[in-house]
Amino acid sequence: MDATLLFPLPEGMLIEDVQVTETSLSLTVRATHPTSCCPLCSQASSSIHSHYQRTLSDASCVGRQVQLSLTVRRFYCRNRLCERKVFTERLPRFVQPWARMTIRLSQHLQAVGLATSGRGGIKLAVRLGMQTSRQTLLRRIMELPDLPEESVLYLGIDDFSLWRGQRFGTILVNLETHHIVDLLPDRRAETAATWMQQRPDIMAVSRDRGVEYAKAAADGAPQAINVADRFHVVKNLTEALQLLLARCQEEIKAASQTPEPCQDEQSKQVVSLEEWRPPEPAHVEKARLARRAGRYARYQQVVELQEGGMKPKEIAQRMGIAQRTIRRWLASGTFPEARKRRKRQSSFEVFAPYVLSRWKAGERNGLALWREIKEQGYTGTGRTVYRYLETLKQAEVKASANPQRLQKFSANTAIWLFVRDPESLDEMEQKDLAAFCQASITLKKAYDLVQDFLSMVHKREGHRLETWLEQVTSSNLSELQSFATGVERDKAAVQAGLTWWINNGVVEGLVTKVKLIKRQMYGRASFALLRQRVLHAL
Ligand SMILES: [Zn+2]
């Protein structure tokens, strides 16, 4: 039987000998094609000058490593006009002139490298009968040529963290095909602009609200319409609203406080020990709100895709979110809140019941209470004690402002009453919202404006933006006014974002994919390697 049926070789190559061990297969192979073409003048020649041997690694054979001992020939070039007198035989689709492995083995290693890019890749390759090293695996990936450039009409651009939120890269996405078309090593305007200049086809650029990408689009694709991503716009509006809410809550609180503190024991609602939690610092609260806005945007995107008839599995792939998460979100039917952070165990915990009982007995002096529990063995700082007393004090204020339910809200929990679709609020939430709007005319006004804006977003009614901005300008809501000022600066793009179908939801999903690939790579792998892996990812 012809051995090349089981182990295919290019036409004209003959297996002369086979040596088999448990882990390896050594083949002696000879090239027999009567002629070969000169690489310089392409003329065929049959005049053999000499023979020589090449040793090559080849693709594995049923898990065995394969070595080829290949006899190839040198030919004379008989073309008198050709400068080359002697040339070596070429096997263009099988092995490159100076390579030590065949093209097909190289391709197998590339596939393993792209799929793993980690230490696991070497183990896997060896298991499959391909001896390799980390360097080889990485080199194979780096050798991959850039993919043929696809024409991009609708470009999505965003940044992503390259290194611990300190270094950023740029991701460029074809919004029609949902392909990542390129990664750039930074997020500077010039870099992105240069990239865009190479692609005069770009008709629209969907971007965040930052100045860098706006500048990039203006310089690199002046022909394109700018589209400010509407989720980013909503996020900015939400942030403005949060500031306004915080201000109004202070006002409501101040107005509802009676001049004489009520000493009635019943009105002194006191927080339970389980609920006790030191208040969150402002910057932590802000970061959490931002994360939440991001989650909310993704959630909305998931719902939109489902409504468009997409299956959870496809949505998961598209968005780069686990399928289980998608199913959970869709099953819950409402925006899924992140789980609350767990309270850190503190050494104060054991002493809290004692301090609480002393507080109830009328002790208000933090220093005195701290001293008392220190005698009982408390080793922590006074700060925890003071913060606890602060919480108790607030609980009293809340109690005195009863039956107003409003105080139980912080600005960032109340905000979700304001930005959610009123239809999706349950009865209790509707009551809470009504109470807010009754308590403050400012809040009522803000609520109407915000809901109007959101309906503009959902119904893609960008043509109403101008009127909306005028209403905000003539209101006395300074927080929304500064949001409006920001919109004015970038109005055409925001209007386009409120009108066009395109948005950056897909881009955010793909950023997640890039992060996933980055995490699988060797330590702090280079940007160039990351780019190769992402662009050639299956
Ligand atoms: Zn020649």
XYZ file of C-alpha atoms and ligand atoms in Angstrom:
539
model
C 0.000 0.000 0.000
C 1.138 3.502 -0.724
C 2.182 5.022 2.590
C 1.296 8.522 1.408
C -2.408 7.540 1.603
C -2.025 7.563 5.378
C 0.607 10.241 5.529
C 0.028 12.608 2.623
C 3.020 14.274 0.999
C 3.165 16.582 -1.981
C 3.165 14.980 -5.397
C 6.502 13.592 -6.384
C 7.747 12.863 -2.882
C 8.490 9.274 -2.111
C 8.733 7.583 1.277
C 11.789 5.336 1.189
C 12.019 4.204 4.774
C 9.976 4.331 8.004
C 11.333 3.986 11.544
C 8.758 3.741 14.330
C 9.207 4.055 18.074
C 6.485 4.453 20.705
C 6.568 8.233 20.464
C 8.119 9.020 17.118
C 8.008 8.323 13.459
C 11.087 8.929 11.278
C 10.525 9.015 7.558
C 13.176 9.056 4.894
C 11.735 10.951 1.968
C 13.044 11.751 -1.466
C 11.878 14.306 -3.971
C 11.431 12.666 -7.363
C 9.807 15.239 -9.568
C 11.845 15.289 -12.756
C 11.952 19.074 -13.050
C 11.974 22.111 -10.827
C 11.474 25.796 -11.607
C 14.172 28.404 -11.096
C 13.013 30.862 -8.432
C 14.464 33.779 -10.377
C 13.365 33.231 -13.969
C 10.685 30.542 -13.404
C 12.047 28.362 -16.149
C 11.836 24.609 -15.529
C 15.066 22.657 -15.387
C 15.830 18.932 -15.300
C 19.609 19.206 -14.898
C 20.489 18.020 -11.425
C 23.551 19.601 -9.861
C 23.670 17.749 -6.533
C 21.650 16.280 -3.661
C 21.459 17.352 -0.049
C 19.574 16.492 3.104
C 17.128 18.497 5.166
C 15.734 17.460 8.503
C 12.214 18.699 9.127
C 9.617 18.348 11.851
C 6.237 17.554 10.416
C 2.652 17.356 11.639
C 2.178 14.473 14.059
C 0.885 11.086 13.055
C -1.605 9.583 15.516
C 0.116 11.325 18.410
C 3.646 10.416 17.310
C 6.141 13.156 16.564
C 7.240 13.031 12.972
C 10.749 13.730 11.640
C 11.415 13.854 7.968
C 14.833 13.177 6.579
C 14.302 14.768 3.211
C 16.615 14.475 0.236
C 16.229 17.427 -2.084
C 18.215 18.500 -5.081
C 20.045 21.425 -6.577
C 19.390 22.158 -10.233
C 21.241 24.093 -12.882
C 19.306 26.939 -14.412
C 19.707 26.554 -18.175
C 18.331 29.941 -19.035
C 21.322 31.865 -20.358
C 19.794 35.192 -19.591
C 19.258 34.241 -15.944
C 21.787 35.336 -13.350
C 21.141 32.286 -11.172
C 23.275 29.350 -12.205
C 22.310 26.855 -9.511
C 19.164 26.760 -7.411
C 17.714 24.472 -4.796
C 14.491 22.667 -5.341
C 11.419 24.464 -3.962
C 8.432 22.814 -2.302
C 6.335 25.940 -1.970
C 3.200 24.566 -0.355
C 5.055 22.112 1.829
C 8.025 23.828 3.425
C 9.655 27.232 3.183
C 13.264 27.374 1.947
C 15.087 27.640 5.264
C 12.409 26.406 7.689
C 12.960 23.509 10.030
C 9.317 22.565 10.148
C 6.702 21.983 7.485
C 4.038 24.562 6.794
C 1.296 22.263 8.048
C 3.027 21.730 11.406
C 3.492 25.471 11.650
C -0.242 25.919 11.070
C -1.112 23.359 13.722
C 1.088 25.165 16.230
C -0.547 28.450 15.261
C -3.956 26.969 15.953
C -2.835 25.654 19.349
C -1.200 28.986 20.128
C -4.266 31.009 19.217
C -6.572 28.759 21.160
C -4.453 28.746 24.307
C -1.611 31.274 24.298
C -0.592 29.976 27.656
C 1.594 27.355 29.243
C -1.264 24.947 28.638
C -0.554 25.319 24.925
C 2.837 23.631 25.175
C 1.451 20.715 27.154
C -1.349 20.312 24.665
C 1.010 20.456 21.685
C 3.310 17.840 23.186
C 0.338 15.637 23.949
C -0.684 15.875 20.311
C 2.790 14.930 19.149
C 4.236 18.362 18.404
C 7.458 19.151 20.222
C 7.554 22.896 20.797
C 8.588 25.695 23.113
C 6.967 28.839 24.326
C 9.072 30.949 21.956
C 8.096 28.863 18.951
C 4.428 29.035 19.832
C 4.567 32.806 20.238
C 6.622 33.256 17.076
C 4.090 31.257 15.091
C 1.332 33.590 16.266
C 3.343 36.719 15.521
C 4.048 35.456 11.994
C 0.373 35.436 11.063
C -0.184 38.051 8.386
C -2.805 40.732 8.923
C -6.216 39.655 7.760
C -7.411 41.103 4.482
C -8.808 44.483 5.348
C -12.570 44.596 5.424
C -14.366 47.728 4.390
C -15.816 49.457 7.433
C -18.805 51.722 6.957
C -20.025 51.905 10.540
C -17.193 52.028 13.018
C -17.541 51.549 16.769
C -14.639 52.797 18.869
C -13.965 52.484 22.579
C -11.101 52.046 24.966
C -10.195 49.054 27.081
C -7.775 48.518 29.929
C -4.458 47.070 28.827
C -2.910 47.060 32.222
C -4.723 47.463 35.528
C -6.696 50.503 34.515
C -3.491 52.483 34.029
C -2.728 51.789 30.403
C -5.436 51.747 27.803
C -5.786 50.525 24.264
C -8.408 51.207 21.630
C -10.776 48.688 20.132
C -12.240 49.221 16.669
C -15.325 47.309 15.654
C -17.228 46.931 12.411
C -20.747 47.551 13.655
C -22.293 45.692 10.724
C -20.331 42.457 10.955
C -19.541 42.726 14.674
C -15.908 41.948 13.918
C -13.049 43.477 15.820
C -11.189 45.080 12.928
C -8.204 46.299 14.903
C -6.672 47.051 18.275
C -4.500 50.106 18.862
C -1.856 50.293 21.587
C -3.157 53.531 23.168
C -6.244 55.722 23.207
C -4.768 58.927 21.848
C -6.626 60.919 19.223
C -3.718 60.912 16.744
C -3.339 57.132 16.756
C -7.016 56.535 16.071
C -7.151 59.369 13.532
C -4.241 57.874 11.559
C -6.044 54.541 11.507
C -9.259 56.113 10.265
C -7.440 58.043 7.529
C -6.535 54.714 5.896
C -10.235 53.916 5.588
C -12.036 56.606 3.655
C -15.166 54.402 3.466
C -16.163 55.125 7.046
C -19.628 56.695 7.076
C -20.321 56.833 10.795
C -18.276 56.645 13.972
C -20.005 55.538 17.139
C -18.032 56.641 20.192
C -18.191 57.597 23.842
C -18.455 61.200 25.054
C -14.734 61.715 25.577
C -12.800 64.377 23.700
C -10.083 62.076 22.336
C -12.257 59.948 20.079
C -14.300 62.980 19.039
C -11.057 64.593 17.895
C -9.931 61.362 16.242
C -13.133 61.181 14.232
C -12.969 64.854 13.278
C -9.355 64.544 12.065
C -9.372 60.995 10.733
C -12.842 60.663 9.240
C -14.180 64.161 8.614
C -16.634 62.682 6.085
C -18.272 60.509 8.743
C -21.242 61.289 10.923
C -20.369 61.196 14.608
C -22.694 59.207 16.812
C -22.386 59.637 20.563
C -23.237 56.281 22.068
C -26.626 56.683 23.708
C -25.792 54.475 26.667
C -22.918 56.787 27.487
C -25.269 59.768 27.168
C -27.773 58.139 29.501
C -24.982 57.396 31.924
C -23.992 61.090 31.955
C -27.607 62.077 32.545
C -27.886 59.573 35.384
C -24.800 61.021 37.029
C -26.221 64.543 36.811
C -29.509 63.339 38.242
C -27.742 61.676 41.115
C -26.146 64.955 42.152
C -29.506 66.679 41.978
C -31.147 63.961 44.035
C -28.505 64.189 46.719
C -29.068 67.942 46.954
C -32.864 67.616 47.127
C -32.686 64.894 49.727
C -30.679 67.195 51.963
C -33.361 69.817 51.501
C -36.184 67.399 52.264
C -34.345 66.168 55.326
C -33.736 69.697 56.596
C -37.370 70.668 56.041
C -38.765 67.642 57.822
C -36.657 68.009 60.960
C -38.629 69.369 63.871
C -36.851 72.093 65.821
C -37.127 70.210 69.133
C -35.830 66.689 68.945
C -38.617 64.345 69.882
C -37.791 62.413 73.029
C -40.656 59.998 72.648
C -39.157 56.540 73.020
C -41.413 55.071 70.350
C -40.255 57.396 67.634
C -36.665 56.398 68.205
C -36.370 53.796 65.561
C -32.929 52.343 65.935
C -31.085 50.433 63.274
C -30.660 46.775 63.927
C -27.144 45.490 64.378
C -27.414 43.374 61.243
C -28.204 46.395 59.136
C -25.438 48.472 60.560
C -22.895 49.389 57.959
C -20.540 52.335 57.905
C -21.638 54.857 55.274
C -19.941 54.460 51.942
C -17.398 57.173 51.023
C -18.483 59.395 48.123
C -15.900 58.130 45.606
C -16.786 54.494 46.309
C -20.442 55.294 45.855
C -19.695 57.052 42.576
C -17.642 54.135 41.254
C -20.409 51.729 42.202
C -22.943 53.873 40.408
C -20.792 53.892 37.300
C -20.484 50.095 37.379
C -24.192 49.843 37.825
C -24.879 52.123 34.882
C -22.613 49.883 32.796
C -24.497 46.782 33.893
C -27.775 48.496 33.189
C -26.655 49.397 29.662
C -25.625 45.801 29.011
C -28.877 44.536 30.437
C -30.853 46.769 28.093
C -28.769 45.576 25.181
C -29.529 41.955 26.105
C -33.243 42.688 26.243
C -33.088 44.479 22.881
C -31.329 41.531 21.286
C -33.848 39.095 22.728
C -36.699 41.187 21.472
C -35.003 41.080 18.092
C -35.461 37.314 18.207
C -31.972 36.277 19.240
C -31.441 33.140 21.353
C -29.683 33.433 24.748
C -26.767 31.425 23.394
C -26.214 33.866 20.537
C -26.666 36.844 22.819
C -24.041 35.373 25.132
C -21.564 35.052 22.260
C -22.354 38.469 20.879
C -22.029 40.238 24.195
C -19.248 38.140 25.645
C -21.345 37.439 28.723
C -21.847 33.963 30.182
C -24.964 32.248 28.887
C -26.030 31.468 32.440
C -25.990 35.190 33.266
C -28.054 36.024 30.179
C -30.671 33.429 31.133
C -30.809 34.712 34.687
C -31.244 38.307 33.518
C -33.966 37.414 31.066
C -35.745 35.183 33.564
C -35.823 37.873 36.235
C -37.668 40.235 33.873
C -36.266 43.342 35.546
C -32.872 44.920 35.901
C -30.835 42.583 38.101
C -29.249 44.404 40.996
C -25.731 43.396 41.909
C -25.458 41.650 45.221
C -24.633 43.971 48.062
C -21.120 43.872 49.347
C -20.665 41.833 52.460
C -19.978 43.708 55.585
C -16.412 43.247 56.682
C -16.039 41.616 60.032
C -14.667 44.171 62.423
C -13.442 43.746 65.928
C -16.039 46.326 66.905
C -18.892 43.954 66.099
C -18.745 42.176 69.470
C -18.983 45.482 71.329
C -21.773 46.971 69.213
C -24.627 45.536 71.336
C -23.115 47.087 74.454
C -22.692 50.516 72.801
C -26.250 50.276 71.504
C -27.636 49.618 74.978
C -25.653 52.546 76.393
C -26.942 54.763 73.539
C -30.511 53.785 74.370
C -29.776 54.687 77.973
C -28.910 58.194 76.805
C -25.117 58.125 76.469
C -24.117 60.321 73.502
C -20.416 60.811 74.199
C -18.334 58.844 71.734
C -15.088 59.235 73.607
C -16.644 57.984 76.835
C -18.137 54.978 75.067
C -14.840 54.204 73.365
C -13.078 54.221 76.754
C -15.715 51.946 78.220
C -15.347 49.276 75.557
C -11.557 49.588 75.602
C -11.714 48.482 79.200
C -13.671 45.484 78.038
C -10.896 44.557 75.607
C -11.738 46.492 72.414
C -8.469 47.228 70.583
C -9.783 49.097 67.541
C -9.764 52.819 66.839
C -12.267 55.382 67.984
C -13.306 56.055 64.390
C -15.387 52.906 64.158
C -17.176 53.871 67.372
C -17.911 57.385 66.088
C -19.144 56.085 62.788
C -21.462 53.713 64.568
C -22.853 56.560 66.672
C -23.306 58.549 63.473
C -25.433 55.740 62.057
C -27.521 55.671 65.227
C -27.978 59.434 65.081
C -29.166 59.250 61.481
C -31.618 56.513 62.382
C -33.097 58.849 64.973
C -33.419 61.659 62.467
C -35.116 59.287 60.058
C -37.464 58.143 62.763
C -38.416 61.711 63.618
C -39.161 62.398 59.979
C -41.578 59.488 59.786
C -43.885 58.602 58.125
C -41.859 59.897 55.199
C -40.449 56.783 53.628
C -38.057 58.802 51.569
C -35.157 58.853 53.953
C -34.506 55.186 53.545
C -33.158 56.013 50.101
C -29.690 57.166 49.346
C -29.285 59.210 46.175
C -28.047 56.181 44.298
C -30.913 53.913 45.240
C -33.545 56.565 44.653
C -32.156 57.204 41.217
C -33.465 53.915 39.904
C -37.003 54.995 40.669
C -36.372 57.985 38.452
C -34.750 56.369 35.460
C -36.685 53.131 35.184
C -39.664 52.738 32.923
C -42.584 53.781 35.197
C -44.510 50.741 33.923
C -41.935 48.452 35.464
C -42.261 49.884 38.983
C -44.229 47.848 41.473
C -46.899 49.402 43.660
C -44.552 50.206 46.525
C -41.993 51.767 44.208
C -44.663 53.886 42.559
C -45.694 55.177 45.988
C -42.107 56.000 46.842
C -41.652 57.828 43.588
C -44.871 59.802 44.123
C -43.703 60.718 47.604
C -40.453 62.090 46.206
C -42.260 64.172 43.629
C -44.677 65.511 46.232
C -41.929 66.378 48.664
C -40.016 68.478 46.181
C -41.165 70.461 43.174
C -37.593 70.380 41.920
C -37.605 66.601 41.900
C -40.933 66.484 40.121
C -39.578 68.766 37.416
C -36.372 66.731 37.133
C -38.345 63.499 36.939
C -40.423 64.751 34.024
C -37.375 65.995 32.148
C -35.394 62.816 32.706
C -38.256 60.546 31.670
C -38.800 62.664 28.598
C -35.145 62.301 27.664
C -35.235 58.530 28.198
C -38.298 58.197 26.030
C -36.440 60.156 23.376
C -33.640 57.576 23.665
C -35.911 54.554 23.461
C -38.054 55.852 20.632
C -35.067 57.331 18.754
C -36.608 60.775 18.660
C -33.466 62.796 18.205
C -35.422 65.579 16.531
C -36.847 66.516 19.954
C -33.412 67.127 21.477
C -33.385 70.845 20.751
C -36.717 71.418 22.517
C -35.606 69.308 25.441
C -32.415 71.317 25.843
C -34.424 74.542 25.817
C -36.675 73.232 28.585
C -33.648 72.377 30.696
C -32.101 75.779 30.063
C -35.235 77.542 31.270
C -35.538 75.283 34.343
C -33.624 76.108 37.499
C -32.050 72.667 37.727
C -28.352 73.452 37.709
C -27.265 69.792 37.630
C -29.298 69.054 34.516
C -28.158 72.347 33.033
C -24.545 71.325 33.239
C -25.482 68.020 31.588
C -27.185 70.053 28.854
C -24.089 72.225 28.433
C -22.078 69.060 27.823
C -24.612 67.921 25.238
C -24.497 71.316 23.503
C -20.756 70.932 23.001
C -21.309 67.642 21.169
C -24.860 68.172 20.001
C -24.744 66.791 16.471
C -23.244 63.533 17.718
C -25.715 63.186 20.586
C -28.591 63.888 18.244
C -27.297 61.234 15.860
C -27.024 58.826 18.797
C -30.664 59.466 19.663
C -31.722 58.936 16.069
C -29.603 56.218 14.502
C -29.790 52.488 15.066
C -26.080 52.203 15.769
C -24.636 52.152 19.248
C -21.657 50.744 21.089
C -23.372 47.846 22.852
C -21.595 45.375 20.605
C -18.268 47.086 21.238
C -18.697 46.700 24.986
C -19.426 43.022 24.515
C -16.261 42.623 22.457
C -14.180 44.470 25.046
C -15.165 41.692 27.424
C -13.888 39.174 24.898
C -10.552 41.004 24.604
C -10.218 40.980 28.383
C -10.902 37.262 28.430
C -8.174 36.597 25.879
C -5.778 38.892 27.708
C -6.320 36.994 30.928
C -5.367 33.679 29.305
C -2.058 35.006 28.079
C 1.409 34.779 29.532
C 1.778 37.289 32.345
C 2.132 40.767 30.919
C 2.142 39.710 27.304
C 2.962 42.361 24.750
C 0.310 44.420 23.025
C 1.413 43.056 19.642
C 0.727 39.501 20.765
C -2.650 40.444 22.198
C -3.559 42.092 18.913
C -2.619 38.993 16.928
C -4.617 36.751 19.194
C -7.703 38.934 19.140
C -7.692 39.525 15.402
C -7.096 35.877 14.569
C -9.340 34.484 17.285
C -11.783 31.929 15.983
Zn 16.799 31.005 -13.740
